[in-house]
Amino acid sequence: NAGVTQTPKFRVLKTGQSMTLLCAQDMNHEYMYWYRQDPGMGLRLIHYSVGEGTTAKGEVPDGYNVSRLKKQNFLLGLESAAPSQTSVYFCASSGVPGQGQAFFGQGTRLTVV
Amino acid sequence: RKEVEQDPGPFNVPEGATVAFNCTYSNSASQSFFWYRQDCRKEPKLLMSVYSSGNEDGRFTAQLNRASQYISLLIRDSKLSDSATYLCVVYTGGFKTIFGAGTRLFVKA
């Protein structure tokens, strides 16, 4: 089972460049999330989606945009990358929040120089 | 104050030791609690949910103390393969799930 798949796994961007991170899940989950993980900090929610065609802001949404055109896919965009966006990004999906586990992708290590 | 706080460690223990981690949370209305495990440079994976009455899964025991607002994880008979970062996770309602920064565990032969 693939579960949650993220691409790419690694990326180096120059300041001001744009990119899109792709997330796909095959578990038919309604809920999908994008997190960032920085040293010494817990996972912080960037954006989330409660179903196809819906998105909402999380704790740290500035500088990011998302889209959920299909139920199985959740895209995270950086329009103009900044060094502060250097981080490890995780996509996750789940059933009803708080009632079971969230399944995470393998992560994307992004460096902005 | 962070909403979920964990001792970052690292905890260095020999094989066979018993080790315990604590985690405190600030929102008294928090609804559900979990421990996740994260191996180096990997994604977090659910280790176990934490129930009010306490629960056990093999060598792992989780406890919840709502009055004092803390969660604990006890690992008995530590194995080398237990070396990882353990994340305390608290669901506070709606879409708010708070991840602690994690406690690092190194188990040595």
CSV table of C-alpha atoms in Angstrom, one decimal:
chain,number,residue,atom,x,y,z
A,1,ASN,CA,0.0,0.0,0.0
A,2,ALA,CA,1.3,3.4,-1.0
A,3,GLY,CA,-0.5,5.4,1.8
A,4,VAL,CA,0.7,9.0,1.5
A,5,THR,CA,3.2,9.9,-1.2
A,6,GLN,CA,5.0,13.2,-1.4
A,7,THR,CA,7.2,14.6,-4.2
A,8,PRO,CA,9.9,15.8,-4.4
A,9,LYS,CA,11.9,14.4,-1.5
A,10,PHE,CA,14.6,17.1,-1.7
A,11,ARG,CA,14.8,20.5,-3.3
A,12,VAL,CA,17.0,23.5,-3.2
A,13,LEU,CA,15.5,26.8,-4.3
A,14,LYS,CA,16.9,30.3,-4.7
A,15,THR,CA,15.2,33.1,-2.9
A,16,GLY,CA,12.2,34.3,-4.9
A,17,GLN,CA,11.7,31.1,-6.9
A,18,SER,CA,8.5,29.2,-6.8
A,19,MET,CA,7.7,25.6,-6.5
A,20,THR,CA,4.8,23.1,-5.8
A,21,LEU,CA,4.9,20.2,-3.4
A,22,LEU,CA,2.7,17.3,-4.4
A,23,CYS,CA,0.9,15.0,-2.0
A,24,ALA,CA,-1.2,12.0,-2.9
A,25,GLN,CA,-3.1,9.6,-0.7
A,26,ASP,CA,-4.9,6.3,-1.6
A,27,MET,CA,-6.9,5.8,1.6
A,28,ASN,CA,-9.9,7.8,0.6
A,29,HIS,CA,-9.4,10.2,3.5
A,30,GLU,CA,-11.4,13.4,3.5
A,31,TYR,CA,-8.9,15.3,5.6
A,32,MET,CA,-5.5,16.3,4.4
A,33,TYR,CA,-2.8,18.5,6.0
A,34,TRP,CA,0.5,20.2,5.3
A,35,TYR,CA,2.9,20.7,8.2
A,36,ARG,CA,6.4,22.0,8.5
A,37,GLN,CA,8.9,20.7,11.0
A,38,ASP,CA,11.8,22.8,12.3
A,39,PRO,CA,14.5,21.9,14.8
A,40,GLY,CA,13.3,22.2,18.4
A,41,MET,CA,9.7,22.8,17.4
A,42,GLY,CA,6.8,20.5,16.9
A,43,LEU,CA,5.0,20.0,13.6
A,44,ARG,CA,3.2,23.2,12.8
A,45,LEU,CA,0.1,23.2,10.6
A,46,ILE,CA,0.3,25.3,7.4
A,47,HIS,CA,-3.0,24.6,5.7
A,48,TYR,CA,-5.5,21.8,5.8
A,49,SER,CA,-8.5,20.5,3.8
A,50,VAL,CA,-11.7,18.9,4.9
A,51,GLY,CA,-12.6,17.6,1.4
A,52,GLU,CA,-12.3,18.0,-2.3
A,53,GLY,CA,-12.4,21.7,-3.3
A,54,THR,CA,-12.0,23.0,0.3
A,55,THR,CA,-8.9,24.5,2.0
A,56,ALA,CA,-8.3,26.4,5.2
A,57,LYS,CA,-5.5,28.2,7.0
A,58,GLY,CA,-3.6,26.6,9.8
A,59,GLU,CA,-1.1,28.0,12.3
A,60,VAL,CA,1.5,29.3,9.9
A,61,PRO,CA,-0.1,29.9,6.5
A,62,ASP,CA,1.8,33.0,5.3
A,63,GLY,CA,3.8,32.6,2.2
A,64,TYR,CA,2.0,29.4,1.2
A,65,ASN,CA,-1.0,28.5,-0.9
A,66,VAL,CA,-2.8,25.2,-1.4
A,67,SER,CA,-5.3,23.5,-3.6
A,68,ARG,CA,-7.3,20.3,-3.4
A,69,LEU,CA,-8.8,19.8,-6.8
A,70,LYS,CA,-9.1,16.1,-6.4
A,71,LYS,CA,-9.9,14.2,-3.2
A,72,GLN,CA,-6.7,12.2,-3.3
A,73,ASN,CA,-4.3,15.1,-4.0
A,74,PHE,CA,-3.3,18.1,-1.9
A,75,LEU,CA,-0.8,20.6,-3.4
A,76,LEU,CA,1.3,23.1,-1.4
A,77,GLY,CA,2.7,26.1,-3.3
A,78,LEU,CA,5.5,28.6,-2.5
A,79,GLU,CA,5.1,31.6,-4.7
A,80,SER,CA,8.2,33.4,-3.8
A,81,ALA,CA,10.5,31.3,-1.6
A,82,ALA,CA,12.3,32.9,1.4
A,83,PRO,CA,15.2,31.5,3.5
A,84,SER,CA,12.7,31.3,6.5
A,85,GLN,CA,10.8,28.6,4.5
A,86,THR,CA,13.8,26.2,4.8
A,87,SER,CA,12.3,23.3,6.6
A,88,VAL,CA,11.0,19.7,6.3
A,89,TYR,CA,7.5,19.6,5.0
A,90,PHE,CA,5.1,16.7,5.7
A,91,CYS,CA,1.8,16.0,4.2
A,92,ALA,CA,-0.7,13.9,6.1
A,93,SER,CA,-4.2,12.5,5.8
A,94,SER,CA,-6.7,11.2,8.3
A,95,GLY,CA,-10.2,10.1,9.0
A,96,VAL,CA,-12.1,12.2,11.5
A,97,PRO,CA,-9.6,14.3,13.4
A,98,GLY,CA,-8.8,13.2,16.9
A,99,GLN,CA,-10.4,9.8,16.4
A,100,GLY,CA,-7.5,7.9,14.9
A,101,GLN,CA,-4.1,8.2,13.5
A,102,ALA,CA,-2.9,10.6,10.9
A,103,PHE,CA,-0.8,9.0,8.1
A,104,PHE,CA,2.2,11.0,7.0
A,105,GLY,CA,4.2,11.2,3.7
A,106,GLN,CA,8.0,10.7,3.8
A,107,GLY,CA,8.7,14.4,3.9
A,108,THR,CA,10.2,17.0,1.6
A,109,ARG,CA,13.5,18.6,2.7
A,110,LEU,CA,13.5,22.1,1.3
A,111,THR,CA,16.4,24.5,1.4
A,112,VAL,CA,16.0,28.1,0.3
A,113,VAL,CA,19.3,29.9,-0.3
B,1,ARG,CA,4.3,28.7,27.3
B,2,LYS,CA,4.0,26.1,24.6
B,3,GLU,CA,0.7,24.3,24.3
B,4,VAL,CA,2.4,20.9,24.5
B,5,GLU,CA,5.8,20.6,26.3
B,6,GLN,CA,8.2,17.7,26.3
B,7,ASP,CA,11.7,17.2,27.7
B,8,PRO,CA,13.8,17.2,24.5
B,9,GLY,CA,16.3,14.8,26.0
B,10,PRO,CA,18.3,13.1,24.8
B,11,PHE,CA,17.7,10.1,27.0
B,12,ASN,CA,20.6,7.7,26.8
B,13,VAL,CA,19.8,4.3,28.2
B,14,PRO,CA,21.3,0.8,28.0
B,15,GLU,CA,19.5,-2.1,26.4
B,16,GLY,CA,17.0,-3.6,28.9
B,17,ALA,CA,16.4,-0.4,30.8
B,18,THR,CA,13.1,1.1,31.6
B,19,VAL,CA,12.6,4.7,30.5
B,20,ALA,CA,9.7,7.1,31.0
B,21,PHE,CA,8.8,10.3,29.2
B,22,ASN,CA,6.4,12.9,30.3
B,23,CYS,CA,4.5,15.5,28.4
B,24,THR,CA,2.4,18.4,29.7
B,25,TYR,CA,-0.4,20.2,27.9
B,26,SER,CA,-2.0,23.5,28.6
B,27,ASN,CA,-5.6,23.2,27.3
B,28,SER,CA,-7.7,21.6,29.9
B,29,ALA,CA,-10.4,20.9,27.2
B,30,SER,CA,-8.1,18.7,25.2
B,31,GLN,CA,-10.0,15.7,23.9
B,32,SER,CA,-7.6,13.0,22.8
B,33,PHE,CA,-4.0,12.1,23.1
B,34,PHE,CA,-1.4,10.1,21.2
B,35,TRP,CA,2.2,9.1,21.1
B,36,TYR,CA,3.9,9.1,17.8
B,37,ARG,CA,7.4,7.8,17.0
B,38,GLN,CA,9.7,9.5,14.5
B,39,ASP,CA,12.9,7.8,13.3
B,40,CYS,CA,15.7,10.0,12.1
B,41,ARG,CA,14.9,11.7,8.8
B,42,LYS,CA,11.6,9.8,8.6
B,43,GLU,CA,7.9,10.6,8.9
B,44,PRO,CA,6.0,10.4,12.3
B,45,LYS,CA,4.1,7.2,12.8
B,46,LEU,CA,1.5,6.4,15.4
B,47,LEU,CA,2.8,4.5,18.3
B,48,MET,CA,-0.3,4.4,20.5
B,49,SER,CA,-3.3,6.3,21.6
B,50,VAL,CA,-3.6,7.3,25.2
B,51,TYR,CA,-6.8,6.5,27.1
B,52,SER,CA,-7.9,7.8,30.5
B,53,SER,CA,-7.7,4.5,32.1
B,54,GLY,CA,-4.1,3.9,30.9
B,55,ASN,CA,-3.2,1.4,28.2
B,56,GLU,CA,-0.5,-1.0,27.4
B,57,ASP,CA,0.9,-2.3,24.1
B,58,GLY,CA,3.6,-4.9,24.7
B,59,ARG,CA,6.5,-3.1,26.3
B,60,PHE,CA,4.9,0.3,26.1
B,61,THR,CA,2.5,1.8,28.6
B,62,ALA,CA,0.7,5.1,28.2
B,63,GLN,CA,-0.9,7.0,31.0
B,64,LEU,CA,-3.1,10.1,31.1
B,65,ASN,CA,-3.6,12.4,34.1
B,66,ARG,CA,-6.2,14.9,33.2
B,67,ALA,CA,-6.1,16.6,36.6
B,68,SER,CA,-2.5,17.5,36.3
B,69,GLN,CA,-2.6,17.7,32.5
B,70,TYR,CA,0.1,15.4,31.6
B,71,ILE,CA,0.7,12.2,29.6
B,72,SER,CA,3.4,9.7,30.1
B,73,LEU,CA,5.0,6.9,28.1
B,74,LEU,CA,6.9,4.1,29.7
B,75,ILE,CA,9.1,1.8,27.7
B,76,ARG,CA,10.2,-1.4,29.5
B,77,ASP,CA,13.1,-3.7,28.4
B,78,SER,CA,14.4,-1.1,25.9
B,79,LYS,CA,15.7,-2.4,22.6
B,80,LEU,CA,18.2,-0.9,20.2
B,81,SER,CA,15.3,-0.5,17.8
B,82,ASP,CA,13.5,1.8,20.2
B,83,SER,CA,16.0,4.6,19.5
B,84,ALA,CA,13.9,7.4,18.0
B,85,THR,CA,12.2,10.6,18.8
B,86,TYR,CA,8.8,10.3,20.6
B,87,LEU,CA,6.2,12.9,19.9
B,88,CYS,CA,3.4,13.8,22.3
B,89,VAL,CA,0.3,14.7,20.3
B,90,VAL,CA,-2.8,16.4,21.7
B,91,TYR,CA,-6.1,16.9,19.9
B,92,THR,CA,-7.9,20.0,21.3
B,93,GLY,CA,-11.0,20.0,19.0
B,94,GLY,CA,-12.0,21.1,15.6
B,95,PHE,CA,-8.9,20.7,13.4
B,96,LYS,CA,-6.4,21.6,16.0
B,97,THR,CA,-3.9,18.9,16.7
B,98,ILE,CA,-0.8,20.0,18.6
B,99,PHE,CA,2.5,18.2,18.2
B,100,GLY,CA,5.2,18.4,20.9
B,101,ALA,CA,8.7,19.0,19.8
B,102,GLY,CA,9.7,15.4,20.7
B,103,THR,CA,11.9,13.5,23.2
B,104,ARG,CA,15.0,11.8,21.7
B,105,LEU,CA,15.8,8.4,23.0
B,106,PHE,CA,19.1,6.5,22.3
B,107,VAL,CA,19.3,2.9,23.4
B,108,LYS,CA,22.9,1.6,23.6
B,109,ALA,CA,24.2,-1.9,23.6
